[in-house]
CSV table of C-alpha atoms in Angstrom, one decimal:
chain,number,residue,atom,x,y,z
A,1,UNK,CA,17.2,12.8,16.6
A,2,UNK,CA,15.6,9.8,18.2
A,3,UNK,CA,11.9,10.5,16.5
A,4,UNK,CA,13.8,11.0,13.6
A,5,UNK,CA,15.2,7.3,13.7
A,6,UNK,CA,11.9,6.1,14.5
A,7,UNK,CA,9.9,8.0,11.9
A,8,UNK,CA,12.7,6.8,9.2
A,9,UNK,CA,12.8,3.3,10.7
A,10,UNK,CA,8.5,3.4,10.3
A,11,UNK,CA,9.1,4.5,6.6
A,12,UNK,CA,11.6,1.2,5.2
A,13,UNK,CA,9.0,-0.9,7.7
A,14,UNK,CA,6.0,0.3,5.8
A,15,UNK,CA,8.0,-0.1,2.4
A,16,UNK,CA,9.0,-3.4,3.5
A,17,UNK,CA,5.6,-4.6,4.4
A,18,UNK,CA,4.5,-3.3,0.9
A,19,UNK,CA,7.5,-5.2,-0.5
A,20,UNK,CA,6.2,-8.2,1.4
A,21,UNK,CA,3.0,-8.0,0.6
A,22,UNK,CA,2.8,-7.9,-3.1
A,23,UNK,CA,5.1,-10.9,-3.1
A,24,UNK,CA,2.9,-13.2,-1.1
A,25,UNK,CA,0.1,-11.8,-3.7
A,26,UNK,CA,2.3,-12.8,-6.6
A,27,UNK,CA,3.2,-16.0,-5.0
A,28,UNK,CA,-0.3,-17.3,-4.1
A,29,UNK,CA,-3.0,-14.5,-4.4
A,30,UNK,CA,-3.3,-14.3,-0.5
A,31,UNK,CA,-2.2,-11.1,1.7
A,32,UNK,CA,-1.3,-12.1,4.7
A,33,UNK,CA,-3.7,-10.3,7.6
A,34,UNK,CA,-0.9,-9.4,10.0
A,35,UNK,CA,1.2,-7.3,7.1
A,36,UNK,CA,-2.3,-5.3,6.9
A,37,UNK,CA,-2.7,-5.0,10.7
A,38,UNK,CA,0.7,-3.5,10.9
A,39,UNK,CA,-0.1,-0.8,8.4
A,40,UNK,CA,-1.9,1.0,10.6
A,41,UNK,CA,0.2,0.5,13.5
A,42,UNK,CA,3.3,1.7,12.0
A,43,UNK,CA,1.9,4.6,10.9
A,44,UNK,CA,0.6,5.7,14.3
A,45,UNK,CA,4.1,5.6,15.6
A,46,UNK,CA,5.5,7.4,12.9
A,47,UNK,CA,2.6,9.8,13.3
A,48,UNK,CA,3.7,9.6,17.1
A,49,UNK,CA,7.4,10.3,16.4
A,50,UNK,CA,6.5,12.9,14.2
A,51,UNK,CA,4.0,14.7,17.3
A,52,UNK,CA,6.6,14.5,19.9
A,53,UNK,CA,9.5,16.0,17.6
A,54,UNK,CA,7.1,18.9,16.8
A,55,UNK,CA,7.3,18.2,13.2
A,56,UNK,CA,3.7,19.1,12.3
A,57,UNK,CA,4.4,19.7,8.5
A,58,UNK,CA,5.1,15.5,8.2
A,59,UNK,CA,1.5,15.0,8.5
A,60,UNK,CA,-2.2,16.3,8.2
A,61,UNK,CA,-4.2,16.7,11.0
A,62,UNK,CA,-5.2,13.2,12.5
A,63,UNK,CA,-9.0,13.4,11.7
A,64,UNK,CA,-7.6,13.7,7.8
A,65,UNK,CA,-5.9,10.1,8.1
A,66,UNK,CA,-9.0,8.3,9.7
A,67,UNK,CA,-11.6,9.8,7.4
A,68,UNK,CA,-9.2,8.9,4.9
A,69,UNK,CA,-9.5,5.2,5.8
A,70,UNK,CA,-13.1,5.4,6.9
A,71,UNK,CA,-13.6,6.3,3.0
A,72,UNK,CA,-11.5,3.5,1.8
A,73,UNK,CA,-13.2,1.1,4.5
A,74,UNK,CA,-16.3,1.9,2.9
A,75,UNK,CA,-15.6,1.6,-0.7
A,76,UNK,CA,-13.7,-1.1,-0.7
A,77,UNK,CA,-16.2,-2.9,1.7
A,78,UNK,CA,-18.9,-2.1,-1.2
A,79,UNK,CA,-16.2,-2.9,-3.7
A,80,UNK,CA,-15.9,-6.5,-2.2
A,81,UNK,CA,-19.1,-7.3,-0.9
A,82,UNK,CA,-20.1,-6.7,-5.4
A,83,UNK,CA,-16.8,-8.9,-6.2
A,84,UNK,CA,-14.8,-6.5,-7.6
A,85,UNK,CA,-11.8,-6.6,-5.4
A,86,UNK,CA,-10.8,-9.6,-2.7
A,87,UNK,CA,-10.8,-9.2,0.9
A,88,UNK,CA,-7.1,-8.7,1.2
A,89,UNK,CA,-7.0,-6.2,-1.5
A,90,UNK,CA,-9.6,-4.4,0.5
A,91,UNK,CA,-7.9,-4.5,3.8
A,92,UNK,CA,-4.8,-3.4,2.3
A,93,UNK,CA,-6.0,-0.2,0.6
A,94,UNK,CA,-7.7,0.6,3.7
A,95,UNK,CA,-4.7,0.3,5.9
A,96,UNK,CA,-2.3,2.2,3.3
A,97,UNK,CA,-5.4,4.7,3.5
A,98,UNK,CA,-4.3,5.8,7.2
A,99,UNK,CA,-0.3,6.9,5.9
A,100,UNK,CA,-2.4,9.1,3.3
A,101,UNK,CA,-5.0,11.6,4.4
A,102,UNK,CA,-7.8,13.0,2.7
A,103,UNK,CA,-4.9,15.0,0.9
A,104,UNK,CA,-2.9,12.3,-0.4
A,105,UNK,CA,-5.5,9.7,-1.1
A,106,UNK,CA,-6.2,10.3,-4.8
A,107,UNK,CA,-2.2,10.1,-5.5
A,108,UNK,CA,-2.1,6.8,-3.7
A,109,UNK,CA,-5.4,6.0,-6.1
A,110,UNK,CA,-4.0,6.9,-8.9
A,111,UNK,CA,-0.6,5.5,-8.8
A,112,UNK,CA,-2.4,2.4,-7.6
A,113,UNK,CA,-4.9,2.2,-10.6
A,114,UNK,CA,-1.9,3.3,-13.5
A,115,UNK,CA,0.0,-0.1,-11.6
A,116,UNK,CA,-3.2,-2.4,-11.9
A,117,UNK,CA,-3.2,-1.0,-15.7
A,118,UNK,CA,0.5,-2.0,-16.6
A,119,UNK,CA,-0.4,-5.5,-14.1
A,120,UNK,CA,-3.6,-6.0,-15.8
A,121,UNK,CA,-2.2,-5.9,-19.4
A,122,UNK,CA,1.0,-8.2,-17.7
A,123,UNK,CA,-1.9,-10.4,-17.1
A,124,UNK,CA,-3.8,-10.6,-20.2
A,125,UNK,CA,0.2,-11.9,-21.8
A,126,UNK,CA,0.5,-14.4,-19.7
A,127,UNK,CA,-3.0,-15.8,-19.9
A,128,UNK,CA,-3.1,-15.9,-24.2
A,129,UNK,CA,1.0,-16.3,-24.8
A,130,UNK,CA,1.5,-18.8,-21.4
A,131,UNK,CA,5.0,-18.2,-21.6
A,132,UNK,CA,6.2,-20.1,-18.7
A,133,UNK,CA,6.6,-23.7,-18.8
A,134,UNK,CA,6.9,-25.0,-14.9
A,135,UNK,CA,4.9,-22.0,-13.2
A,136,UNK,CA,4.5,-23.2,-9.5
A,137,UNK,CA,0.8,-25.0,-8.7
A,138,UNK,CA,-1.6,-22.5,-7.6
A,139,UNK,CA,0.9,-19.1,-8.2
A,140,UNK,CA,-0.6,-16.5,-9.9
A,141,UNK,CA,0.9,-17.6,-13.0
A,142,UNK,CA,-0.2,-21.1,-13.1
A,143,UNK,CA,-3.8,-19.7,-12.5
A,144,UNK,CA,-3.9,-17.2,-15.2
A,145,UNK,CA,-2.1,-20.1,-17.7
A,146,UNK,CA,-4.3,-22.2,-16.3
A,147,UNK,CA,-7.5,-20.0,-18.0
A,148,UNK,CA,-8.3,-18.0,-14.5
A,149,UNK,CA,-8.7,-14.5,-14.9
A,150,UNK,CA,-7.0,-13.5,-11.6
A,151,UNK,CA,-4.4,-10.3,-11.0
A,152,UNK,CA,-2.6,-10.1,-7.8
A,153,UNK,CA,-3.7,-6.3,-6.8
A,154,UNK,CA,-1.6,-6.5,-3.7
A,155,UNK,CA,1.2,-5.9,-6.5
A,156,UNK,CA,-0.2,-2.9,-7.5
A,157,UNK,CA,-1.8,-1.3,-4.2
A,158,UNK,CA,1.9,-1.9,-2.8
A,159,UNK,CA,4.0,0.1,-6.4
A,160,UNK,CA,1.0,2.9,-5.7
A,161,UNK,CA,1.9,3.0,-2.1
A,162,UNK,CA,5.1,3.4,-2.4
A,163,UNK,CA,4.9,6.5,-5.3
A,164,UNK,CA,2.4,7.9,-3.1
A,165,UNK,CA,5.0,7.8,0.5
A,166,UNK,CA,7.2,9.6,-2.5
A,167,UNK,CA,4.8,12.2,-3.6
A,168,UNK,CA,3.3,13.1,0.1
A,169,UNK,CA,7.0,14.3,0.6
A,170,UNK,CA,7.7,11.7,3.6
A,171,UNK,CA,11.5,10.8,2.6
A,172,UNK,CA,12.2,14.2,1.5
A,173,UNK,CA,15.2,16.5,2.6
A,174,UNK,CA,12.7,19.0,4.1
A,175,UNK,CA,10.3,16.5,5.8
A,176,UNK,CA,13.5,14.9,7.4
A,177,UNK,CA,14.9,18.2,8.4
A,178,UNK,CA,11.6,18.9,10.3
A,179,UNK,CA,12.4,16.6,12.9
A,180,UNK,CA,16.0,18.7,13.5
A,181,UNK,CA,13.9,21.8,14.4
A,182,UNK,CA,12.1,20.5,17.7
């Protein structure tokens, strides 16, 4: 029952960072680097909790999660080093990378990418209708009213995250009941 708390308690904590993340992204288009550095942390004690219950279903094998953020390392690294994404949008897919696996990794993509669609047109609004009046000085807002062309992808990286915790099966019934068993 104990891992159980744990691996549950690792799940809101994960959610929450996400929750916290795409908020300081919205806020001022930064992402904090200790919400990324705890990414990976909490998932190796959820991936801990989820060993020493014998609940082997939870996850994939171990080697799946890393070679699941090596590929994100690498692509977003390219990604970044070309200008395409920032440094904490980077770092933040390649942390969410580890909860994922090689399995899950194009769900977490493509929730991630249909988010930075709906974001991306959220954007394009605000920057030709500039419907806010007293948008706080150097918010996301103010920059794209301002004539930027900026989107906070923490946003989206976080809503494909947490679709992608749904569709890997973490909070369901059966993956909770797995921890019961051992």
């Amino acid at each position: 029952m104990l891992y159980l708390v744990v691996y549950i308690f690792c799940l809101v904590l994960a959610c929450a960072v996400a929750v916290r993340a795409a908020l300081s992204d919205f806020r001022g288009m930064v992402i904090p680097n200790a919400l990324v550095a705890s990414l990976p942390i909490i998932f190796f004690v959820a991936y801990g909790a989820a060993y020493f219950a014998d609940a082997g279903g939870v996850f994939m094998a171990l080697s799946s999660h890393l070679w699941a953020a090596l590929m994100a390392f690498v692509i977003t690294f390219i990604m970044f080093a070309t200008k395409m994404v920032g440094a904490g949008d980077a770092k933040l897919i390649t942390a969410f990378s580890f909860w994922f696996g090689v399995k899950y990794a194009l769900a977490f993509l493509c929730y991630m990418a249909f988010a930075g669609g709906v974001l991306g047109c959220v954007a394009l609004f605000i920057k030709n209708k500039k419907p806010f009046k007293n948008a706080t000085e150097g918010s996301w807002i103010a920059r794209l009213q301002g004539g930027e062309a900026v989107v906070p992808y923490g946003i989206a990286i976080s809503v494909g995250a947490v679709f992608a915790f749904v569709r890997a099966g973490y909070f369901s019934p059966e993956t909770l009941t797995m921890f019961l068993g051992g």
